[in-house]
CSV table of C-alpha atoms and ligand atoms in Angstrom, one decimal:
chain,number,residue,atom,x,y,z
J,26,UNK,CA,-98.8,132.7,164.8
J,27,UNK,CA,-99.3,136.4,165.8
J,28,UNK,CA,-98.8,135.7,169.5
J,29,UNK,CA,-95.7,133.5,169.3
J,30,UNK,CA,-94.1,135.9,166.8
J,31,UNK,CA,-94.8,138.9,169.0
J,32,UNK,CA,-93.5,137.0,172.1
J,33,UNK,CA,-90.2,136.1,170.3
J,34,UNK,CA,-89.7,139.7,169.2
J,35,UNK,CA,-90.6,141.1,172.6
J,36,UNK,CA,-88.0,139.0,174.2
J,37,UNK,CA,-85.3,140.4,171.8
J,38,UNK,CA,-86.5,143.9,172.3
J,39,UNK,CA,-85.5,143.6,175.9
J,40,UNK,CA,-87.7,146.3,177.3
J,41,UNK,CA,-87.7,148.7,174.3
J,42,UNK,CA,-91.1,149.8,173.2
J,43,UNK,CA,-91.0,151.0,169.5
J,44,UNK,CA,-94.1,152.9,168.4
J,45,UNK,CA,-93.0,153.2,164.8
J,46,UNK,CA,-92.4,150.4,162.3
J,47,UNK,CA,-90.8,151.0,158.9
J,48,UNK,CA,-91.3,148.6,156.0
J,49,UNK,CA,-88.5,148.6,153.4
J,50,UNK,CA,-89.2,147.9,149.8
J,51,UNK,CA,-87.0,146.4,147.1
J,52,UNK,CA,-83.5,147.8,147.1
J,53,UNK,CA,-84.1,149.9,150.1
J,54,UNK,CA,-82.7,147.5,152.7
J,55,UNK,CA,-79.6,149.7,153.4
J,56,UNK,CA,-81.9,151.9,155.5
J,57,UNK,CA,-81.5,149.6,158.5
J,58,UNK,CA,-77.8,150.6,158.6
J,59,UNK,CA,-79.0,154.0,160.0
J,60,UNK,CA,-80.2,152.6,163.2
J,61,UNK,CA,-78.3,153.0,166.4
J,62,UNK,CA,-78.1,150.2,169.0
J,63,UNK,CA,-79.4,147.8,166.3
J,64,UNK,CA,-80.8,144.4,167.3
J,65,UNK,CA,-81.2,142.1,164.3
J,66,UNK,CA,-83.8,139.4,164.3
J,67,UNK,CA,-83.6,137.1,161.3
J,68,UNK,CA,-86.9,135.8,160.1
J,69,UNK,CA,-85.7,132.2,160.8
J,70,UNK,CA,-85.9,133.1,164.6
J,71,UNK,CA,-89.5,134.5,164.4
J,72,UNK,CA,-92.3,131.9,164.5
J,73,UNK,CA,-94.4,131.9,161.3
J,74,UNK,CA,-92.0,134.2,159.3
J,75,UNK,CA,-90.8,132.4,156.2
J,76,UNK,CA,-87.6,133.4,154.4
J,77,UNK,CA,-88.1,135.9,151.6
J,78,UNK,CA,-87.4,134.5,148.1
J,79,UNK,CA,-86.9,137.8,146.2
J,80,UNK,CA,-83.5,139.1,145.3
J,81,UNK,CA,-83.1,142.5,147.0
J,82,UNK,CA,-85.2,141.6,150.0
J,83,UNK,CA,-83.3,140.3,153.0
J,84,UNK,CA,-85.3,138.8,155.8
J,85,UNK,CA,-85.0,140.4,159.2
J,86,UNK,CA,-86.5,142.8,161.6
J,87,UNK,CA,-84.1,145.3,163.0
J,88,UNK,CA,-84.9,147.2,166.2
J,89,UNK,CA,-83.0,150.3,167.0
J,90,UNK,CA,-83.0,154.0,167.4
J,91,UNK,CA,-83.6,156.6,164.7
J,92,UNK,CA,-83.6,160.3,165.3
J,93,UNK,CA,-83.8,159.5,169.0
J,94,UNK,CA,-86.9,157.3,168.6
J,95,UNK,CA,-87.2,153.6,169.1
J,96,UNK,CA,-88.2,152.0,165.8
J,97,UNK,CA,-88.6,148.6,164.3
J,98,UNK,CA,-87.6,148.1,160.7
J,99,UNK,CA,-88.9,145.3,158.5
J,100,UNK,CA,-86.4,144.4,155.9
J,101,UNK,CA,-88.0,141.9,153.6
J,102,UNK,CA,-91.7,141.6,152.8
J,103,UNK,CA,-93.9,138.6,152.1
J,104,UNK,CA,-95.5,139.1,148.7
J,105,UNK,CA,-98.4,137.2,147.4
J,106,UNK,CA,-96.6,136.6,144.1
J,107,UNK,CA,-94.2,134.4,146.1
J,108,UNK,CA,-97.2,132.1,146.7
J,109,UNK,CA,-98.2,133.5,150.1
J,110,UNK,CA,-101.8,133.9,151.1
J,111,UNK,CA,-102.9,137.5,151.8
J,112,UNK,CA,-102.9,136.8,155.5
J,113,UNK,CA,-99.2,136.0,155.5
J,114,UNK,CA,-98.4,139.3,153.7
J,115,UNK,CA,-100.3,140.9,156.6
J,116,UNK,CA,-98.6,138.9,159.4
J,117,UNK,CA,-95.8,141.4,160.2
J,118,UNK,CA,-98.4,144.2,160.5
J,119,UNK,CA,-100.5,142.1,162.8
J,120,UNK,CA,-97.4,141.4,164.9
J,121,UNK,CA,-96.6,145.1,165.0
J,122,UNK,CA,-100.1,145.8,166.3
J,123,UNK,CA,-99.6,143.2,169.0
J,124,UNK,CA,-96.4,144.9,170.0
J,125,UNK,CA,-98.1,148.3,170.4
J,126,UNK,CA,-96.9,149.9,167.2
J,127,UNK,CA,-99.0,153.0,166.4
J,128,UNK,CA,-97.4,154.3,163.2
J,129,UNK,CA,-96.4,152.4,160.1
J,130,UNK,CA,-94.1,153.9,157.4
J,131,UNK,CA,-94.2,151.8,154.2
J,132,UNK,CA,-91.9,152.1,151.3
J,133,UNK,CA,-91.9,150.3,147.9
J,134,UNK,CA,-90.4,150.4,144.5
J,135,UNK,CA,-92.9,151.3,141.8
J,136,UNK,CA,-93.3,152.0,138.2
J,137,UNK,CA,-94.2,155.6,137.3
J,138,UNK,CA,-97.5,155.9,135.3
J,139,UNK,CA,-98.0,159.7,135.5
J,140,UNK,CA,-96.0,161.5,132.8
J,141,UNK,CA,-93.1,163.2,134.4
J,142,UNK,CA,-92.6,160.5,137.0
J,143,UNK,CA,-89.2,159.5,135.8
J,144,UNK,CA,-86.8,157.1,137.5
J,145,UNK,CA,-85.7,158.6,140.8
J,146,UNK,CA,-89.0,160.4,141.7
J,147,UNK,CA,-90.1,160.0,145.3
J,148,UNK,CA,-93.9,159.8,145.5
J,149,UNK,CA,-95.8,160.3,148.7
J,150,UNK,CA,-98.7,157.9,148.6
J,151,UNK,CA,-101.9,159.9,148.8
J,152,UNK,CA,-104.3,156.9,148.3
J,153,UNK,CA,-104.2,153.5,146.8
J,154,UNK,CA,-106.2,151.1,144.5
J,155,UNK,CA,-106.2,147.5,145.6
J,156,UNK,CA,-106.1,145.5,142.4
J,157,UNK,CA,-104.7,142.4,143.9
J,158,UNK,CA,-108.3,141.1,144.2
J,159,UNK,CA,-107.3,139.8,147.6
J,160,UNK,CA,-108.0,141.1,151.1
J,161,UNK,CA,-106.1,140.2,154.2
J,162,UNK,CA,-109.2,140.6,156.4
J,163,UNK,CA,-111.0,137.9,154.6
J,164,UNK,CA,-112.1,135.2,157.1
J,165,UNK,CA,-112.6,135.4,160.9
J,166,UNK,CA,-112.0,138.7,162.5
J,167,UNK,CA,-108.6,138.9,164.3
J,168,UNK,CA,-108.7,140.2,167.9
J,169,UNK,CA,-108.2,143.9,168.0
J,170,UNK,CA,-109.2,144.4,164.3
J,171,UNK,CA,-112.3,145.9,162.8
J,172,UNK,CA,-114.5,143.8,160.5
J,173,UNK,CA,-115.3,146.8,158.2
J,174,UNK,CA,-112.5,149.3,158.5
J,175,UNK,CA,-113.1,152.8,157.1
J,176,UNK,CA,-110.7,153.4,154.2
J,177,UNK,CA,-111.5,157.0,153.4
J,178,UNK,CA,-108.1,158.2,154.7
J,179,UNK,CA,-105.8,155.2,154.5
J,180,UNK,CA,-102.7,157.3,154.4
J,181,UNK,CA,-102.9,159.6,157.4
J,182,UNK,CA,-103.5,163.2,156.4
J,183,UNK,CA,-101.5,164.7,159.3
J,184,UNK,CA,-98.5,162.4,158.6
J,185,UNK,CA,-98.7,163.3,154.9
J,186,UNK,CA,-98.6,167.0,155.8
J,187,UNK,CA,-95.6,166.4,158.0
J,188,UNK,CA,-93.8,164.5,155.2
J,189,UNK,CA,-94.4,167.4,152.8
J,190,UNK,CA,-93.1,169.8,155.4
J,191,UNK,CA,-90.0,167.8,156.0
J,192,UNK,CA,-89.4,167.3,152.3
J,193,UNK,CA,-89.6,171.1,151.8
J,194,UNK,CA,-87.1,171.8,154.6
J,195,UNK,CA,-84.7,169.2,153.3
J,196,UNK,CA,-85.2,170.4,149.8
J,197,UNK,CA,-86.2,166.9,148.6
J,198,UNK,CA,-88.6,167.1,145.7
J,199,UNK,CA,-91.7,165.1,146.7
J,200,UNK,CA,-94.4,164.1,144.3
J,201,UNK,CA,-97.8,162.9,145.5
J,202,UNK,CA,-100.1,160.4,143.9
J,203,UNK,CA,-102.2,157.2,143.9
J,204,UNK,CA,-100.5,153.8,144.1
J,205,UNK,CA,-102.1,150.8,142.4
J,206,UNK,CA,-101.2,147.5,144.0
J,207,UNK,CA,-101.3,144.5,141.7
J,208,UNK,CA,-100.7,140.8,142.3
J,209,UNK,CA,-97.6,140.5,140.0
J,210,UNK,CA,-95.1,139.0,139.5
J,211,UNK,CA,-95.1,139.8,135.8
J,212,UNK,CA,-94.8,143.5,135.1
J,213,UNK,CA,-97.8,145.2,133.4
J,214,UNK,CA,-98.4,145.4,129.7
J,215,UNK,CA,-98.7,148.8,128.1
J,216,UNK,CA,-102.5,148.3,127.7
J,217,UNK,CA,-102.7,147.5,131.4
J,218,UNK,CA,-100.8,150.7,132.2
J,219,UNK,CA,-103.2,152.7,130.0
J,220,UNK,CA,-106.1,151.1,131.9
J,221,UNK,CA,-104.5,152.0,135.3
J,222,UNK,CA,-103.9,155.5,134.1
J,223,UNK,CA,-107.6,155.9,133.3
J,224,UNK,CA,-108.5,154.4,136.7
J,225,UNK,CA,-106.6,157.2,138.4
J,226,UNK,CA,-103.3,155.5,139.3
J,227,UNK,CA,-100.0,157.4,139.2
J,228,UNK,CA,-97.7,154.6,140.2
J,229,UNK,CA,-97.9,150.8,140.1
J,230,UNK,CA,-96.3,148.1,142.3
J,231,UNK,CA,-96.9,144.7,143.9
J,232,UNK,CA,-97.1,145.4,147.6
J,233,UNK,CA,-98.2,147.8,150.3
J,234,UNK,CA,-102.0,147.8,149.8
J,235,UNK,CA,-102.7,144.7,151.9
J,236,UNK,CA,-100.4,145.9,154.7
J,237,UNK,CA,-102.2,149.2,154.8
J,238,UNK,CA,-105.6,147.5,154.9
J,239,UNK,CA,-104.5,145.4,157.8
J,240,UNK,CA,-102.9,148.4,159.6
J,241,UNK,CA,-106.1,150.4,159.3
J,242,UNK,CA,-108.2,147.5,160.6
J,243,UNK,CA,-105.9,147.5,163.6
J,244,UNK,CA,-106.0,151.2,164.1
J,245,UNK,CA,-102.4,151.9,163.0
J,246,UNK,CA,-101.9,155.1,161.1
J,247,UNK,CA,-99.9,154.8,157.8
J,248,UNK,CA,-97.5,156.8,155.8
J,249,UNK,CA,-96.3,155.5,152.4
J,250,UNK,CA,-93.6,156.4,149.9
J,251,UNK,CA,-93.0,155.0,146.5
J,252,UNK,CA,-89.5,155.1,145.0
J,253,UNK,CA,-90.3,155.4,141.3
J,254,UNK,CA,-87.7,153.1,139.8
J,255,UNK,CA,-88.8,153.1,136.1
J,256,UNK,CA,-91.4,154.6,133.8
J,257,UNK,CA,-94.2,152.0,133.7
J,258,UNK,CA,-94.5,149.7,130.7
J,259,UNK,CA,-95.3,151.5,127.5
J,260,UNK,CA,-94.8,155.0,129.0
J,261,UNK,CA,-91.3,154.9,127.3
J,262,UNK,CA,-89.8,152.3,125.1
J,263,UNK,CA,-87.6,151.1,128.0
J,264,UNK,CA,-88.0,147.4,128.9
J,265,UNK,CA,-88.4,146.5,132.6
J,266,UNK,CA,-85.9,144.5,134.6
J,267,UNK,CA,-85.8,143.7,138.3
J,268,UNK,CA,-82.1,144.4,138.5
J,269,UNK,CA,-82.6,147.9,137.1
J,270,UNK,CA,-85.5,148.5,139.5
J,271,UNK,CA,-83.2,147.6,142.4
J,272,UNK,CA,-80.3,149.7,141.1
J,273,UNK,CA,-82.6,152.8,140.9
J,274,UNK,CA,-84.1,152.1,144.3
J,275,UNK,CA,-80.6,151.8,145.7
J,276,UNK,CA,-79.8,155.2,144.1
J,277,UNK,CA,-82.9,156.9,145.6
J,278,UNK,CA,-82.6,155.2,149.0
J,279,UNK,CA,-80.5,157.8,150.7
J,280,UNK,CA,-82.9,160.6,149.8
J,281,UNK,CA,-85.9,158.6,151.0
J,282,UNK,CA,-84.1,157.6,154.1
J,283,UNK,CA,-83.4,161.2,155.0
J,284,UNK,CA,-87.0,162.0,154.5
J,285,UNK,CA,-88.2,159.2,156.7
J,286,UNK,CA,-85.7,160.1,159.4
J,287,UNK,CA,-86.9,163.7,159.3
J,288,UNK,CA,-90.5,162.5,159.7
J,289,UNK,CA,-89.7,160.1,162.5
J,290,UNK,CA,-87.8,162.9,164.4
J,291,UNK,CA,-91.1,164.7,164.7
J,292,UNK,CA,-93.4,161.9,165.6
Z,319,HPA,N1,-94.6,147.6,137.9
Z,319,HPA,C1,-94.9,146.9,139.0
Z,319,HPA,N2,-94.1,146.9,140.0
Z,319,HPA,C2,-92.9,147.6,140.0
Z,319,HPA,C3,-92.6,148.3,138.9
Z,319,HPA,C4,-93.5,148.4,137.7
Z,319,HPA,O1,-93.2,149.0,136.7
Z,319,HPA,N3,-91.4,148.9,139.1
Z,319,HPA,C5,-91.0,148.5,140.4
Z,319,HPA,N4,-92.0,147.7,140.9
């Protein structure tokens, strides 16, 4: 499905050649409204792309310009908790690779594990722990991908330095930490959060890690941001609810969008 999807998108791109793709997490979909000359491609028009089933995730790719650069925005992810195999979670990244995308910016909503990571914190992802117990590279090697990709710098150090720099200039407080990616869809128990804390995780969510593994196998450099939408289970007495997660993501979205635009401007 990689080839037919890439061909369908290329046709709609009409000669544009985006080098940057931006993946939007829960509640962050409004980002696509920043694009100039937007071309919207609903997933229904892209071979192999199912419709997302999660409230807060639309299902379209949007090509356009951001800070003078040609970009491709993925609004709506395929999560494994929807019943998708790991390979489908990774399909958009493989299609991006086929289209010549070289840089992938990923965003997600996440629970804050580290004390002091309250709702509204923006965390630059320094590294991740894949606790989904799945790997999108499982099976035959896909053309253009490595069998055993190095994962010692999954989130590109130069891009992270640029993000810190842009955040400083825009006076956006930017935390940095380790993201743990779990299968979901239930939120974690307090005991699981204490375990994750001991494992070295600062934030927890249900996405991103498989996309980054795929991108690294395809030689795409990655930059990731977590919008911390809630203290993780048991960190406070607050109960977790998807609608609140989305409301908080929505509130942080503008700040995060400014940060991403600032980074894209310097790519
Ligand atoms: N846990 C997992 N995923 C999440 C959370 C959380 O607390 N908040 C937003 N996405």
